[in-house]
Amino acid sequence: MRISSRRPQLVLAWMVFTVLSGMYLAPPVLVGLIADDLGQSAADVSLLPTVNALTQVVLSMPAGALLHRLGVRRCIILGVTLFCIGTSCCALARSLWQLFVLQLVFGVSACLAGPGPLVLLVNGWFNEGKSSATGVLFTAFGVAGVVFSPLV
């Protein structure tokens, strides 16, 4: 199947990856503001992306098993749902420990709906042009870095 026949699905996968990547890339830009708002040191706040990354390190293998067991689509739906809940809760967070918990949620959502599962999903749509579709998908990470950092 050619990329043009699956364009809407590829665009949706690209948007999910862009937003997930943007949330991963945004905290370093906000360190000073979050530290001032919560009365914490910038060093403590700068650990937020580390919590997210460590969560992904620890849960990537179990998430792979879950992807195999539940299927890629169900895991992506679960991951996007967790991401939406976590993002909504960020507005309500009043302390650093709450933001750390939310970074755990973002790490779990990245394991379920991040680059790996999205590549599996997109590759399942194509018999030919898989590398092109994957390349289009991964442009999202670059776009997230360019777009989200200045916006926040």
mmCIF file of C-alpha atoms in Angstrom:
data_model
loop_
_atom_site.group_PDB
_atom_site.id
_atom_site.type_symbol
_atom_site.label_atom_id
_atom_site.label_comp_id
_atom_site.label_asym_id
_atom_site.label_seq_id
_atom_site.Cartn_x
_atom_site.Cartn_y
_atom_site.Cartn_z
ATOM 1 C CA MET A 1 0.000 0.000 0.000
ATOM 2 C CA ARG A 2 1.315 3.439 -0.918
ATOM 3 C CA ILE A 3 1.769 6.270 1.567
ATOM 4 C CA SER A 4 -0.847 8.429 -0.163
ATOM 5 C CA SER A 5 -3.580 5.854 0.553
ATOM 6 C CA ARG A 6 -2.845 5.974 4.306
ATOM 7 C CA ARG A 7 -2.132 9.684 4.562
ATOM 8 C CA PRO A 8 -4.839 10.465 7.213
ATOM 9 C CA GLN A 9 -3.598 7.726 9.527
ATOM 10 C CA LEU A 10 0.024 8.750 9.046
ATOM 11 C CA VAL A 11 -0.869 12.382 9.812
ATOM 12 C CA LEU A 12 -2.640 11.315 13.013
ATOM 13 C CA ALA A 13 0.322 9.175 14.100
ATOM 14 C CA TRP A 14 2.626 12.102 13.302
ATOM 15 C CA MET A 15 0.515 14.455 15.442
ATOM 16 C CA VAL A 16 0.531 12.033 18.392
ATOM 17 C CA PHE A 17 4.316 11.691 18.172
ATOM 18 C CA THR A 18 4.763 15.466 17.879
ATOM 19 C CA VAL A 19 2.696 16.189 20.980
ATOM 20 C CA LEU A 20 4.298 13.402 23.038
ATOM 21 C CA SER A 21 7.746 14.586 21.990
ATOM 22 C CA GLY A 22 6.853 18.183 22.736
ATOM 23 C CA MET A 23 5.862 17.334 26.293
ATOM 24 C CA TYR A 24 9.134 15.483 26.712
ATOM 25 C CA LEU A 25 11.129 18.440 25.376
ATOM 26 C CA ALA A 26 9.159 21.228 27.121
ATOM 27 C CA PRO A 27 10.188 20.884 30.822
ATOM 28 C CA PRO A 28 13.795 22.068 30.322
ATOM 29 C CA VAL A 29 12.466 25.291 28.823
ATOM 30 C CA LEU A 30 10.158 25.780 31.804
ATOM 31 C CA VAL A 31 12.650 24.952 34.581
ATOM 32 C CA GLY A 32 13.067 28.531 35.776
ATOM 33 C CA LEU A 33 9.350 29.286 35.759
ATOM 34 C CA ILE A 34 8.395 26.062 37.513
ATOM 35 C CA ALA A 35 11.149 26.524 40.113
ATOM 36 C CA ASP A 36 9.955 30.061 40.885
ATOM 37 C CA ASP A 37 6.305 29.041 40.978
ATOM 38 C CA LEU A 38 6.887 26.115 43.346
ATOM 39 C CA GLY A 39 9.664 27.689 45.387
ATOM 40 C CA GLN A 40 12.091 24.929 44.395
ATOM 41 C CA SER A 41 15.610 24.994 43.056
ATOM 42 C CA ALA A 42 16.158 24.811 39.313
ATOM 43 C CA ALA A 43 18.342 21.744 39.912
ATOM 44 C CA ASP A 44 15.440 19.875 41.523
ATOM 45 C CA VAL A 45 13.011 20.862 38.780
ATOM 46 C CA SER A 46 15.493 19.868 36.085
ATOM 47 C CA LEU A 47 15.115 16.261 37.246
ATOM 48 C CA LEU A 48 11.618 16.078 35.721
ATOM 49 C CA PRO A 49 12.761 14.802 32.292
ATOM 50 C CA THR A 50 15.079 12.363 34.071
ATOM 51 C CA VAL A 51 12.117 10.798 35.868
ATOM 52 C CA ASN A 52 10.346 10.447 32.528
ATOM 53 C CA ALA A 53 13.407 8.876 30.881
ATOM 54 C CA LEU A 54 14.043 6.466 33.770
ATOM 55 C CA THR A 55 10.412 5.394 33.684
ATOM 56 C CA GLN A 56 10.804 4.569 30.012
ATOM 57 C CA VAL A 57 14.028 2.653 30.672
ATOM 58 C CA VAL A 58 12.385 0.526 33.355
ATOM 59 C CA LEU A 59 9.064 -0.032 31.573
ATOM 60 C CA SER A 60 10.094 -0.426 27.934
ATOM 61 C CA MET A 61 10.435 -4.212 28.108
ATOM 62 C CA PRO A 62 7.160 -4.797 30.000
ATOM 63 C CA ALA A 63 5.447 -2.351 27.620
ATOM 64 C CA GLY A 64 6.723 -4.409 24.691
ATOM 65 C CA ALA A 65 5.132 -7.499 26.202
ATOM 66 C CA LEU A 66 1.909 -5.561 26.734
ATOM 67 C CA LEU A 67 2.002 -4.375 23.116
ATOM 68 C CA HIS A 68 2.278 -7.985 22.035
ATOM 69 C CA ARG A 69 -0.511 -9.120 24.352
ATOM 70 C CA LEU A 70 -3.070 -6.308 23.911
ATOM 71 C CA GLY A 71 -2.135 -5.120 20.445
ATOM 72 C CA VAL A 72 -0.578 -1.905 19.233
ATOM 73 C CA ARG A 73 -3.823 0.020 18.712
ATOM 74 C CA ARG A 74 -5.159 -0.656 22.209
ATOM 75 C CA CYS A 75 -1.833 0.300 23.781
ATOM 76 C CA ILE A 76 -1.674 3.529 21.786
ATOM 77 C CA ILE A 77 -5.216 4.413 22.852
ATOM 78 C CA LEU A 78 -4.288 3.687 26.477
ATOM 79 C CA GLY A 79 -1.055 5.671 26.183
ATOM 80 C CA VAL A 80 -2.750 8.694 24.602
ATOM 81 C CA THR A 81 -5.476 8.572 27.272
ATOM 82 C CA LEU A 82 -2.874 8.505 30.049
ATOM 83 C CA PHE A 83 -1.054 11.356 28.358
ATOM 84 C CA CYS A 84 -4.233 13.468 28.193
ATOM 85 C CA ILE A 85 -5.012 12.791 31.854
ATOM 86 C CA GLY A 86 -1.433 13.603 32.862
ATOM 87 C CA THR A 87 -1.409 16.802 30.844
ATOM 88 C CA SER A 88 -4.680 17.911 32.419
ATOM 89 C CA CYS A 89 -3.332 17.164 35.885
ATOM 90 C CA CYS A 90 -0.195 19.258 35.240
ATOM 91 C CA ALA A 91 -2.350 22.357 35.483
ATOM 92 C CA LEU A 92 -3.484 21.241 38.939
ATOM 93 C CA ALA A 93 -0.046 20.295 40.303
ATOM 94 C CA ARG A 94 0.937 22.392 43.300
ATOM 95 C CA SER A 95 4.167 20.710 44.325
ATOM 96 C CA LEU A 96 7.257 19.180 42.801
ATOM 97 C CA TRP A 97 6.415 15.645 43.900
ATOM 98 C CA GLN A 98 3.131 15.874 41.947
ATOM 99 C CA LEU A 99 5.065 16.839 38.839
ATOM 100 C CA PHE A 100 7.400 13.880 39.422
ATOM 101 C CA VAL A 101 4.373 11.554 39.565
ATOM 102 C CA LEU A 102 3.052 13.100 36.374
ATOM 103 C CA GLN A 103 6.411 12.520 34.692
ATOM 104 C CA LEU A 104 5.981 8.854 35.625
ATOM 105 C CA VAL A 105 2.607 8.957 33.877
ATOM 106 C CA PHE A 106 4.210 10.593 30.829
ATOM 107 C CA GLY A 107 6.921 7.906 30.828
ATOM 108 C CA VAL A 108 4.281 5.165 30.855
ATOM 109 C CA SER A 109 2.339 6.913 28.095
ATOM 110 C CA ALA A 110 5.516 7.187 26.008
ATOM 111 C CA CYS A 111 6.115 3.461 26.402
ATOM 112 C CA LEU A 112 2.567 2.727 25.227
ATOM 113 C CA ALA A 113 2.141 5.386 22.536
ATOM 114 C CA GLY A 114 5.618 6.720 21.803
ATOM 115 C CA PRO A 115 8.055 6.096 18.979
ATOM 116 C CA GLY A 116 8.240 2.311 19.229
ATOM 117 C CA PRO A 117 4.504 1.570 19.177
ATOM 118 C CA LEU A 118 3.849 4.244 16.559
ATOM 119 C CA VAL A 119 6.478 2.753 14.255
ATOM 120 C CA LEU A 120 4.888 -0.681 14.709
ATOM 121 C CA LEU A 121 1.477 0.789 13.924
ATOM 122 C CA VAL A 122 2.635 2.702 10.860
ATOM 123 C CA ASN A 123 4.674 -0.230 9.518
ATOM 124 C CA GLY A 124 1.600 -2.436 9.768
ATOM 125 C CA TRP A 125 -0.205 -0.162 7.328
ATOM 126 C CA PHE A 126 2.242 -0.520 4.447
ATOM 127 C CA ASN A 127 3.555 -3.311 2.272
ATOM 128 C CA GLU A 128 5.900 -0.920 0.507
ATOM 129 C CA GLY A 129 7.228 2.470 1.531
ATOM 130 C CA LYS A 130 7.671 1.521 5.193
ATOM 131 C CA SER A 131 10.957 3.375 5.446
ATOM 132 C CA SER A 132 9.424 6.521 3.959
ATOM 133 C CA ALA A 133 6.463 6.331 6.335
ATOM 134 C CA THR A 134 8.809 5.842 9.290
ATOM 135 C CA GLY A 135 10.912 8.784 8.135
ATOM 136 C CA VAL A 136 7.830 10.997 7.903
ATOM 137 C CA LEU A 137 6.803 9.882 11.386
ATOM 138 C CA PHE A 138 10.197 10.706 12.898
ATOM 139 C CA THR A 139 10.187 14.231 11.501
ATOM 140 C CA ALA A 140 7.688 14.832 14.313
ATOM 141 C CA PHE A 141 10.437 14.757 16.936
ATOM 142 C CA GLY A 142 12.339 17.508 15.173
ATOM 143 C CA VAL A 143 9.207 19.568 14.634
ATOM 144 C CA ALA A 144 8.314 19.193 18.322
ATOM 145 C CA GLY A 145 11.700 20.567 19.343
ATOM 146 C CA VAL A 146 11.428 23.501 16.980
ATOM 147 C CA VAL A 147 7.780 24.344 17.668
ATOM 148 C CA PHE A 148 7.125 23.511 21.331
ATOM 149 C CA SER A 149 10.210 25.046 22.925
ATOM 150 C CA PRO A 150 9.566 28.602 21.686
ATOM 151 C CA LEU A 151 5.819 28.295 22.315
ATOM 152 C CA VAL A 152 6.260 27.452 25.974
#
